[in-house]
Amino acid sequence: QVQLVESGGGLVQAGGSLRLSCAASGRAFSNYAMGWFRQAPGKEREFVAAISWSDNTNYADSVKGRFTISRDNAKNTVYLQMNSLKPEDTAVYYCAADRIPLRNVPRVVAVEYNYWGQGTQVTVSS
């Protein structure tokens, strides 16, 4: 059973930064792509960023140039560095693990991920 535990959320002013972490356990972390999604109140869950097992990355247009996804396979952890935060970034952020190993193109749709963390709240004040 795969477990994903997010941390690093909080309250920050617009223009500030946060780094989210997601610690994984239960299978060979390095073989799987990892993704970050977010869900704001009243909205559907949306893709934020993903990184393949081979370190290819993919970003939503809304976060390109501001967010950076990375992974440390030795620590079984994926990170999301978020800079220049905006009030519209306010959401619960979830990390997710790809359902199929060794895919070089990181997926952007939630159905491609079969394990999810519990989420961490990010609130950006104006």
mmCIF file with all atom_site columns, C-alpha atoms in Angstrom:
data_model
loop_
_atom_site.group_PDB
_atom_site.id
_atom_site.type_symbol
_atom_site.label_atom_id
_atom_site.label_alt_id
_atom_site.label_comp_id
_atom_site.label_asym_id
_atom_site.label_entity_id
_atom_site.label_seq_id
_atom_site.pdbx_PDB_ins_code
_atom_site.Cartn_x
_atom_site.Cartn_y
_atom_site.Cartn_z
_atom_site.occupancy
_atom_site.B_iso_or_equiv
_atom_site.pdbx_formal_charge
_atom_site.auth_seq_id
_atom_site.auth_comp_id
_atom_site.auth_asym_id
_atom_site.auth_atom_id
_atom_site.pdbx_PDB_model_num
ATOM 1   C CA . GLN A 1 1   ? 0.000   0.000  0.000   1.00 0.00 ? 1   GLN A CA 1
ATOM 2   C CA . VAL A 1 2   ? 1.418   3.371  -1.041  1.00 0.00 ? 2   VAL A CA 1
ATOM 3   C CA . GLN A 1 3   ? 1.219   6.227  1.430   1.00 0.00 ? 3   GLN A CA 1
ATOM 4   C CA . LEU A 1 4   ? 1.732   9.872  0.531   1.00 0.00 ? 4   LEU A CA 1
ATOM 5   C CA . VAL A 1 5   ? 2.050   12.536 3.192   1.00 0.00 ? 5   VAL A CA 1
ATOM 6   C CA . GLU A 1 6   ? 2.128   16.221 2.256   1.00 0.00 ? 6   GLU A CA 1
ATOM 7   C CA . SER A 1 7   ? 3.516   19.012 4.380   1.00 0.00 ? 7   SER A CA 1
ATOM 8   C CA . GLY A 1 8   ? 4.573   22.618 4.069   1.00 0.00 ? 8   GLY A CA 1
ATOM 9   C CA . GLY A 1 9   ? 1.289   24.384 3.513   1.00 0.00 ? 9   GLY A CA 1
ATOM 10  C CA . GLY A 1 10  ? 0.292   27.520 5.369   1.00 0.00 ? 10  GLY A CA 1
ATOM 11  C CA . LEU A 1 11  ? -0.695  31.145 5.173   1.00 0.00 ? 11  LEU A CA 1
ATOM 12  C CA . VAL A 1 12  ? 1.455   33.518 3.139   1.00 0.00 ? 12  VAL A CA 1
ATOM 13  C CA . GLN A 1 13  ? 1.067   36.995 1.726   1.00 0.00 ? 13  GLN A CA 1
ATOM 14  C CA . ALA A 1 14  ? 0.808   37.592 -1.989  1.00 0.00 ? 14  ALA A CA 1
ATOM 15  C CA . GLY A 1 15  ? 4.258   37.591 -3.554  1.00 0.00 ? 15  GLY A CA 1
ATOM 16  C CA . GLY A 1 16  ? 5.606   35.197 -0.960  1.00 0.00 ? 16  GLY A CA 1
ATOM 17  C CA . SER A 1 17  ? 6.905   31.653 -1.257  1.00 0.00 ? 17  SER A CA 1
ATOM 18  C CA . LEU A 1 18  ? 6.184   28.215 0.144   1.00 0.00 ? 18  LEU A CA 1
ATOM 19  C CA . ARG A 1 19  ? 7.714   24.801 -0.422  1.00 0.00 ? 19  ARG A CA 1
ATOM 20  C CA . LEU A 1 20  ? 5.469   21.776 -0.263  1.00 0.00 ? 20  LEU A CA 1
ATOM 21  C CA . SER A 1 21  ? 6.851   18.317 0.382   1.00 0.00 ? 21  SER A CA 1
ATOM 22  C CA . CYS A 1 22  ? 5.322   14.918 -0.224  1.00 0.00 ? 22  CYS A CA 1
ATOM 23  C CA . ALA A 1 23  ? 6.912   11.887 1.418   1.00 0.00 ? 23  ALA A CA 1
ATOM 24  C CA . ALA A 1 24  ? 6.122   8.551  -0.203  1.00 0.00 ? 24  ALA A CA 1
ATOM 25  C CA . SER A 1 25  ? 6.353   4.999  1.082   1.00 0.00 ? 25  SER A CA 1
ATOM 26  C CA . GLY A 1 26  ? 5.219   1.557  0.014   1.00 0.00 ? 26  GLY A CA 1
ATOM 27  C CA . ARG A 1 27  ? 6.754   1.000  -3.409  1.00 0.00 ? 27  ARG A CA 1
ATOM 28  C CA . ALA A 1 28  ? 9.735   1.894  -5.592  1.00 0.00 ? 28  ALA A CA 1
ATOM 29  C CA . PHE A 1 29  ? 9.331   5.663  -5.557  1.00 0.00 ? 29  PHE A CA 1
ATOM 30  C CA . SER A 1 30  ? 11.984  6.322  -8.180  1.00 0.00 ? 30  SER A CA 1
ATOM 31  C CA . ASN A 1 31  ? 10.113  4.334  -10.847 1.00 0.00 ? 31  ASN A CA 1
ATOM 32  C CA . TYR A 1 32  ? 6.979   6.456  -10.822 1.00 0.00 ? 32  TYR A CA 1
ATOM 33  C CA . ALA A 1 33  ? 5.986   9.912  -11.924 1.00 0.00 ? 33  ALA A CA 1
ATOM 34  C CA . MET A 1 34  ? 4.593   12.178 -9.242  1.00 0.00 ? 34  MET A CA 1
ATOM 35  C CA . GLY A 1 35  ? 2.132   14.998 -9.586  1.00 0.00 ? 35  GLY A CA 1
ATOM 36  C CA . TRP A 1 36  ? 0.697   17.931 -7.686  1.00 0.00 ? 36  TRP A CA 1
ATOM 37  C CA . PHE A 1 37  ? -2.938  18.932 -8.008  1.00 0.00 ? 37  PHE A CA 1
ATOM 38  C CA . ARG A 1 38  ? -5.005  21.529 -6.196  1.00 0.00 ? 38  ARG A CA 1
ATOM 39  C CA . GLN A 1 39  ? -8.621  22.162 -5.377  1.00 0.00 ? 39  GLN A CA 1
ATOM 40  C CA . ALA A 1 40  ? -10.069 25.504 -4.416  1.00 0.00 ? 40  ALA A CA 1
ATOM 41  C CA . PRO A 1 41  ? -13.453 25.841 -2.665  1.00 0.00 ? 41  PRO A CA 1
ATOM 42  C CA . GLY A 1 42  ? -16.286 25.305 -5.112  1.00 0.00 ? 42  GLY A CA 1
ATOM 43  C CA . LYS A 1 43  ? -13.953 24.302 -7.922  1.00 0.00 ? 43  LYS A CA 1
ATOM 44  C CA . GLU A 1 44  ? -12.826 21.036 -9.432  1.00 0.00 ? 44  GLU A CA 1
ATOM 45  C CA . ARG A 1 45  ? -9.425  19.558 -8.743  1.00 0.00 ? 45  ARG A CA 1
ATOM 46  C CA . GLU A 1 46  ? -6.886  20.849 -11.242 1.00 0.00 ? 46  GLU A CA 1
ATOM 47  C CA . PHE A 1 47  ? -3.419  19.858 -12.377 1.00 0.00 ? 47  PHE A CA 1
ATOM 48  C CA . VAL A 1 48  ? -0.501  21.936 -11.132 1.00 0.00 ? 48  VAL A CA 1
ATOM 49  C CA . ALA A 1 49  ? 2.766   20.146 -11.956 1.00 0.00 ? 49  ALA A CA 1
ATOM 50  C CA . ALA A 1 50  ? 4.221   16.702 -12.521 1.00 0.00 ? 50  ALA A CA 1
ATOM 51  C CA . ILE A 1 51  ? 7.625   15.082 -12.770 1.00 0.00 ? 51  ILE A CA 1
ATOM 52  C CA . SER A 1 52  ? 8.435   11.773 -14.435 1.00 0.00 ? 52  SER A CA 1
ATOM 53  C CA . TRP A 1 53  ? 10.705  9.067  -13.103 1.00 0.00 ? 53  TRP A CA 1
ATOM 54  C CA . SER A 1 54  ? 13.321  10.470 -15.526 1.00 0.00 ? 54  SER A CA 1
ATOM 55  C CA . ASP A 1 55  ? 12.856  14.068 -14.309 1.00 0.00 ? 55  ASP A CA 1
ATOM 56  C CA . ASN A 1 56  ? 10.800  15.356 -17.216 1.00 0.00 ? 56  ASN A CA 1
ATOM 57  C CA . THR A 1 57  ? 8.431   18.011 -15.959 1.00 0.00 ? 57  THR A CA 1
ATOM 58  C CA . ASN A 1 58  ? 5.073   19.451 -16.906 1.00 0.00 ? 58  ASN A CA 1
ATOM 59  C CA . TYR A 1 59  ? 3.312   22.532 -15.542 1.00 0.00 ? 59  TYR A CA 1
ATOM 60  C CA . ALA A 1 60  ? -0.070  24.139 -15.750 1.00 0.00 ? 60  ALA A CA 1
ATOM 61  C CA . ASP A 1 61  ? 0.066   27.427 -17.653 1.00 0.00 ? 61  ASP A CA 1
ATOM 62  C CA . SER A 1 62  ? -1.133  29.275 -14.574 1.00 0.00 ? 62  SER A CA 1
ATOM 63  C CA . VAL A 1 63  ? 1.987   28.338 -12.593 1.00 0.00 ? 63  VAL A CA 1
ATOM 64  C CA . LYS A 1 64  ? 4.709   28.235 -15.241 1.00 0.00 ? 64  LYS A CA 1
ATOM 65  C CA . GLY A 1 65  ? 7.657   30.377 -14.266 1.00 0.00 ? 65  GLY A CA 1
ATOM 66  C CA . ARG A 1 66  ? 6.520   30.571 -10.634 1.00 0.00 ? 66  ARG A CA 1
ATOM 67  C CA . PHE A 1 67  ? 6.382   26.948 -9.425  1.00 0.00 ? 67  PHE A CA 1
ATOM 68  C CA . THR A 1 68  ? 9.076   24.289 -9.658  1.00 0.00 ? 68  THR A CA 1
ATOM 69  C CA . ILE A 1 69  ? 8.591   20.584 -9.079  1.00 0.00 ? 69  ILE A CA 1
ATOM 70  C CA . SER A 1 70  ? 11.517  18.385 -8.106  1.00 0.00 ? 70  SER A CA 1
ATOM 71  C CA . ARG A 1 71  ? 12.181  15.024 -6.544  1.00 0.00 ? 71  ARG A CA 1
ATOM 72  C CA . ASP A 1 72  ? 14.757  13.436 -4.273  1.00 0.00 ? 72  ASP A CA 1
ATOM 73  C CA . ASN A 1 73  ? 14.677  9.688  -4.825  1.00 0.00 ? 73  ASN A CA 1
ATOM 74  C CA . ALA A 1 74  ? 17.045  9.054  -1.930  1.00 0.00 ? 74  ALA A CA 1
ATOM 75  C CA . LYS A 1 75  ? 14.441  10.596 0.385   1.00 0.00 ? 75  LYS A CA 1
ATOM 76  C CA . ASN A 1 76  ? 11.368  9.289  -1.473  1.00 0.00 ? 76  ASN A CA 1
ATOM 77  C CA . THR A 1 77  ? 10.114  12.857 -1.571  1.00 0.00 ? 77  THR A CA 1
ATOM 78  C CA . VAL A 1 78  ? 8.710   15.184 -4.186  1.00 0.00 ? 78  VAL A CA 1
ATOM 79  C CA . TYR A 1 79  ? 8.701   18.950 -3.725  1.00 0.00 ? 79  TYR A CA 1
ATOM 80  C CA . LEU A 1 80  ? 6.769   21.887 -5.079  1.00 0.00 ? 80  LEU A CA 1
ATOM 81  C CA . GLN A 1 81  ? 8.541   25.204 -4.728  1.00 0.00 ? 81  GLN A CA 1
ATOM 82  C CA . MET A 1 82  ? 5.991   27.968 -5.094  1.00 0.00 ? 82  MET A CA 1
ATOM 83  C CA . ASN A 1 83  ? 7.192   31.534 -5.646  1.00 0.00 ? 83  ASN A CA 1
ATOM 84  C CA . SER A 1 84  ? 5.384   34.785 -6.420  1.00 0.00 ? 84  SER A CA 1
ATOM 85  C CA . LEU A 1 85  ? 2.227   33.379 -4.910  1.00 0.00 ? 85  LEU A CA 1
ATOM 86  C CA . LYS A 1 86  ? -1.106  34.938 -5.796  1.00 0.00 ? 86  LYS A CA 1
ATOM 87  C CA . PRO A 1 87  ? -4.451  34.856 -3.974  1.00 0.00 ? 87  PRO A CA 1
ATOM 88  C CA . GLU A 1 88  ? -5.789  32.642 -6.764  1.00 0.00 ? 88  GLU A CA 1
ATOM 89  C CA . ASP A 1 89  ? -3.251  29.975 -5.749  1.00 0.00 ? 89  ASP A CA 1
ATOM 90  C CA . THR A 1 90  ? -5.243  29.444 -2.574  1.00 0.00 ? 90  THR A CA 1
ATOM 91  C CA . ALA A 1 91  ? -6.345  25.802 -2.467  1.00 0.00 ? 91  ALA A CA 1
ATOM 92  C CA . VAL A 1 92  ? -5.783  22.431 -0.906  1.00 0.00 ? 92  VAL A CA 1
ATOM 93  C CA . TYR A 1 93  ? -2.753  20.923 -2.606  1.00 0.00 ? 93  TYR A CA 1
ATOM 94  C CA . TYR A 1 94  ? -2.537  17.182 -3.153  1.00 0.00 ? 94  TYR A CA 1
ATOM 95  C CA . CYS A 1 95  ? 0.345   15.043 -4.287  1.00 0.00 ? 95  CYS A CA 1
ATOM 96  C CA . ALA A 1 96  ? -0.316  11.930 -6.315  1.00 0.00 ? 96  ALA A CA 1
ATOM 97  C CA . ALA A 1 97  ? 1.573   8.930  -7.649  1.00 0.00 ? 97  ALA A CA 1
ATOM 98  C CA . ASP A 1 98  ? 1.296   7.664  -11.221 1.00 0.00 ? 98  ASP A CA 1
ATOM 99  C CA . ARG A 1 99  ? -0.452  4.326  -11.638 1.00 0.00 ? 99  ARG A CA 1
ATOM 100 C CA . ILE A 1 100 ? 2.003   3.067  -14.282 1.00 0.00 ? 100 ILE A CA 1
ATOM 101 C CA . PRO A 1 101 ? 5.779   2.941  -13.774 1.00 0.00 ? 101 PRO A CA 1
ATOM 102 C CA . LEU A 1 102 ? 8.512   4.303  -16.038 1.00 0.00 ? 102 LEU A CA 1
ATOM 103 C CA . ARG A 1 103 ? 6.411   6.691  -18.111 1.00 0.00 ? 103 ARG A CA 1
ATOM 104 C CA . ASN A 1 104 ? 8.595   9.449  -19.506 1.00 0.00 ? 104 ASN A CA 1
ATOM 105 C CA . VAL A 1 105 ? 5.804   11.946 -20.091 1.00 0.00 ? 105 VAL A CA 1
ATOM 106 C CA . PRO A 1 106 ? 4.304   13.192 -16.832 1.00 0.00 ? 106 PRO A CA 1
ATOM 107 C CA . ARG A 1 107 ? 0.515   12.996 -16.928 1.00 0.00 ? 107 ARG A CA 1
ATOM 108 C CA . VAL A 1 108 ? -1.735  15.989 -16.358 1.00 0.00 ? 108 VAL A CA 1
ATOM 109 C CA . VAL A 1 109 ? -5.056  14.268 -15.671 1.00 0.00 ? 109 VAL A CA 1
ATOM 110 C CA . ALA A 1 110 ? -6.042  12.973 -12.270 1.00 0.00 ? 110 ALA A CA 1
ATOM 111 C CA . VAL A 1 111 ? -7.266  9.582  -13.490 1.00 0.00 ? 111 VAL A CA 1
ATOM 112 C CA . GLU A 1 112 ? -3.680  8.658  -14.384 1.00 0.00 ? 112 GLU A CA 1
ATOM 113 C CA . TYR A 1 113 ? -2.780  8.725  -10.700 1.00 0.00 ? 113 TYR A CA 1
ATOM 114 C CA . ASN A 1 114 ? -3.958  6.042  -8.322  1.00 0.00 ? 114 ASN A CA 1
ATOM 115 C CA . TYR A 1 115 ? -2.518  7.116  -4.987  1.00 0.00 ? 115 TYR A CA 1
ATOM 116 C CA . TRP A 1 116 ? -3.216  10.437 -3.306  1.00 0.00 ? 116 TRP A CA 1
ATOM 117 C CA . GLY A 1 117 ? -2.152  12.240 -0.188  1.00 0.00 ? 117 GLY A CA 1
ATOM 118 C CA . GLN A 1 118 ? -4.506  13.836 2.290   1.00 0.00 ? 118 GLN A CA 1
ATOM 119 C CA . GLY A 1 119 ? -3.786  17.366 1.088   1.00 0.00 ? 119 GLY A CA 1
ATOM 120 C CA . THR A 1 120 ? -2.240  20.457 2.598   1.00 0.00 ? 120 THR A CA 1
ATOM 121 C CA . GLN A 1 121 ? -3.894  23.876 2.732   1.00 0.00 ? 121 GLN A CA 1
ATOM 122 C CA . VAL A 1 122 ? -2.225  26.836 1.044   1.00 0.00 ? 122 VAL A CA 1
ATOM 123 C CA . THR A 1 123 ? -3.755  30.244 1.680   1.00 0.00 ? 123 THR A CA 1
ATOM 124 C CA . VAL A 1 124 ? -2.447  33.370 -0.022  1.00 0.00 ? 124 VAL A CA 1
ATOM 125 C CA . SER A 1 125 ? -3.671  36.674 1.355   1.00 0.00 ? 125 SER A CA 1
ATOM 126 C CA . SER A 1 126 ? -3.849  39.827 -0.728  1.00 0.00 ? 126 SER A CA 1
#
